[in-house]
Structure formats: C-alpha cells, structure tokens
Amino acid sequence: MNAVAAISRATRTLRHKAATPAGMIPQIRRPEFDFPADMPKYWWDNNPAKTLLLAALSSSFPPGERFFIDSVRYYQDRITDPELQQAIRGFIGQEAHHSKEHKALNGRLQEQGIDLARLESEILDFMNWMRKHFSPERQLAHTVAVEHFTALMAEEFLLKYNALDEMDPRIAPIWAWHAIEESEHKAVAFDVYKSIGGSELVRLSEMLVVSVVFPIFSGIHLVQLMKEDGQLGNLKAWGSLANFMWGKPGVLRKLLPSYFRYYSPAFHPWNHDARWLVEKAKRKWLKPNS
Ligand SMILES: [Fe+2]
Ligand SMILES: [Fe+2]
C-alpha cells in the first residue's frame, strides 16, 4: 500500500472518536526473568540483524522509560479524574519494571559481547538534552508519540505476527510481557496530555520529530552493532530482516495506516482496540494469576 492510500484509509476509519475503555487500569505484575549463560547469541530466528535490532531497542528502554515516567509525573497533581490517577500509577509501575528487567537483559547481552552500555549512554545524553531544551508540554508530547510507536510495534509486530515464536523460548517471555503491558497502558500519556489541554500543534510536530529521530537512531545503532559483531556483510540476515519488515509479512508496511491515524484530530490510542490479541498473548505467555 502506498503512503497516500494509507493516509486516506486511516482517516476514513476515524469517523468515531474513541476513548480509553472504562476500568482499563494498567496492572503492575513484577515478573522476574532468567537469562541463562548458554542462551544463543542470536536469539531471534538465529538471525544477527533481527536480534541486534531488538537489542538496540532494549538498550533504549532504561533511559527512555525513565524519561516517559518523569514527563507524565510532572503533570500528575493536575489530574482530577480518579481513574486516570490510578492509570498513571499503573503506567509508572509498569514502565519502571520494564526498565529493571531490560537492564538485566542488557547486562547479559553485554556479557555476550554486544556493547549496549555505549548505546544506553548515548540515548541517556539525548534524553537529558530534551529535558534541558524542551518544555514540559513538549516532553509529554514526545512520550505520547513514542508510546504510539511502541504500542503499534507491540501489538502488530510482537503479538500479531510470529516474532515471539521465532525467538529462543527463554527470551520470548520478556518481550511478550513488555508488549502486553505497552498495549494496556498505551493511552495513559495521551489522556494526561488531553487533560492538561496540550496543544495539537505540539503533539503533531513532536510526532514528526520522533518519526525522523527514532528510525535514524535505531538504524545507526543496528549498523554499529552489526559491524562490531563482524556481521555487516551478512546479506542473508539483512535480507530476512528487510523481508520481515517490508515484504512478507511486512509488519512495518502494515503499520502505516495506524501510524497515519495519529495525525487525525479524532485520534485516540484506543481507535485500535487490540484487547483480543492481548488476552490471547496473556494466556500463552504470562503465568496464571499474573
Ligand atoms: Fe515499557
Ligand atoms: Fe510504554
């Protein structure tokens, strides 16, 4: 589907304004994961490009999620709706625990020779730059935009397609858990932004910035990790990643309509209700009662 068709499909499907379903409070679970020393180095589909792309993303979670929490917390005492207050607490608890478990994963990958510490410190520098130069409103708009990206990727790329089944079974559960919770709390930052009267211009312009910066950072980091691992010339690995993203199943290509919906004035993260996917994933990947 080309970009014009994607935009027109996206706007056609947004005739009705959605809202966060009543009672949708993100649940804080606190699972702990083990990453055994004999875990294969390329744990997604035995493919360095696919694995190192997710490793690069994992390095961004500790500094990124800290930033998201702070940007929402800044406005917390202005929120009068008790349900949104509860949702904020759930959002903060979920993101804090994601950072903790991904830090453990990043430590294991570092021991396997994948230098994520350098990536993490570069991202932290970028986050600190934004803290210094962006208004609190723009910082929250940044969180809203990235949360839209993460929810889309979690719902389509991890939960809908077979990415999790292609992973080593000792590492798939952390990605499944993270994806489930990203979908559960996808509207919290957006609802806070709307409640404080955040500007549409800032929301949309920040999405444009994120749409440029996020792929550039991820692409540069992936190329660096592939180079450091002696895999830069592995055309089979690159081809398989490109096919997954743009060919068959083409997850990024299929995300375009949902991405463009963000630019509609009627946009709300719950325009796309993926609760059936999340329920299915919870039964498969989470321990009972969690
Ligand atoms: Fe997260
Ligand atoms: Fe999130």
GROMACS .gro file of N, CA and C in nm, residues 59 63 103 106-107 109-110 114-124 225:
model
   57
   59SER      N    1   1.838  -0.146   2.465
   59SER     CA    2   1.931  -0.053   2.530
   59SER      C    3   1.866   0.083   2.553
   63PRO      N    4   1.689   0.440   2.983
   63PRO     CA    5   1.682   0.587   2.986
   63PRO      C    6   1.549   0.640   2.930
  103LYS      N    7   1.726  -0.393   3.194
  103LYS     CA    8   1.864  -0.368   3.240
  103LYS      C    9   1.933  -0.503   3.262
  106ASN      N   10   2.003  -0.647   2.925
  106ASN     CA   11   2.113  -0.575   2.859
  106ASN      C   12   2.248  -0.617   2.919
  107GLY      N   13   2.249  -0.642   3.051
  107GLY     CA   14   2.372  -0.688   3.117
  107GLY      C   15   2.415  -0.823   3.062
  109LEU      N   16   2.342  -0.946   2.762
  109LEU     CA   17   2.386  -0.928   2.624
  109LEU      C   18   2.526  -0.865   2.620
  110GLN      N   19   2.552  -0.775   2.716
  110GLN     CA   20   2.685  -0.713   2.725
  110GLN      C   21   2.791  -0.822   2.751
  114ILE      N   22   2.793  -0.787   2.321
  114ILE     CA   23   2.716  -0.686   2.247
  114ILE      C   24   2.720  -0.557   2.330
  115ASP      N   25   2.786  -0.454   2.279
  115ASP     CA   26   2.813  -0.336   2.361
  115ASP      C   27   2.692  -0.243   2.369
  116LEU      N   28   2.599  -0.277   2.459
  116LEU     CA   29   2.479  -0.195   2.474
  116LEU      C   30   2.500  -0.078   2.571
  117ALA      N   31   2.606  -0.087   2.654
  117ALA     CA   32   2.630   0.019   2.753
  117ALA      C   33   2.658   0.152   2.682
  118ARG      N   34   2.733   0.147   2.573
  118ARG     CA   35   2.763   0.269   2.499
  118ARG      C   36   2.636   0.329   2.439
  119LEU      N   37   2.553   0.240   2.381
  119LEU     CA   38   2.427   0.286   2.321
  119LEU      C   39   2.339   0.352   2.427
  120GLU      N   40   2.332   0.285   2.543
  120GLU     CA   41   2.245   0.335   2.650
  120GLU      C   42   2.292   0.474   2.695
  121SER      N   43   2.424   0.492   2.702
  121SER     CA   44   2.470   0.623   2.748
  121SER      C   45   2.445   0.731   2.641
  122GLU      N   46   2.453   0.696   2.513
  122GLU     CA   47   2.420   0.794   2.408
  122GLU      C   48   2.273   0.836   2.416
  123ILE      N   49   2.186   0.737   2.440
  123ILE     CA   50   2.042   0.769   2.448
  123ILE      C   51   2.013   0.853   2.572
  124LEU      N   52   2.081   0.820   2.681
  124LEU     CA   53   2.064   0.899   2.803
  124LEU      C   54   2.105   1.045   2.777
  225LEU      N   55   2.617  -0.214   1.573
  225LEU     CA   56   2.623  -0.345   1.641
  225LEU      C   57   2.659  -0.455   1.541
   0.00000   0.00000   0.00000
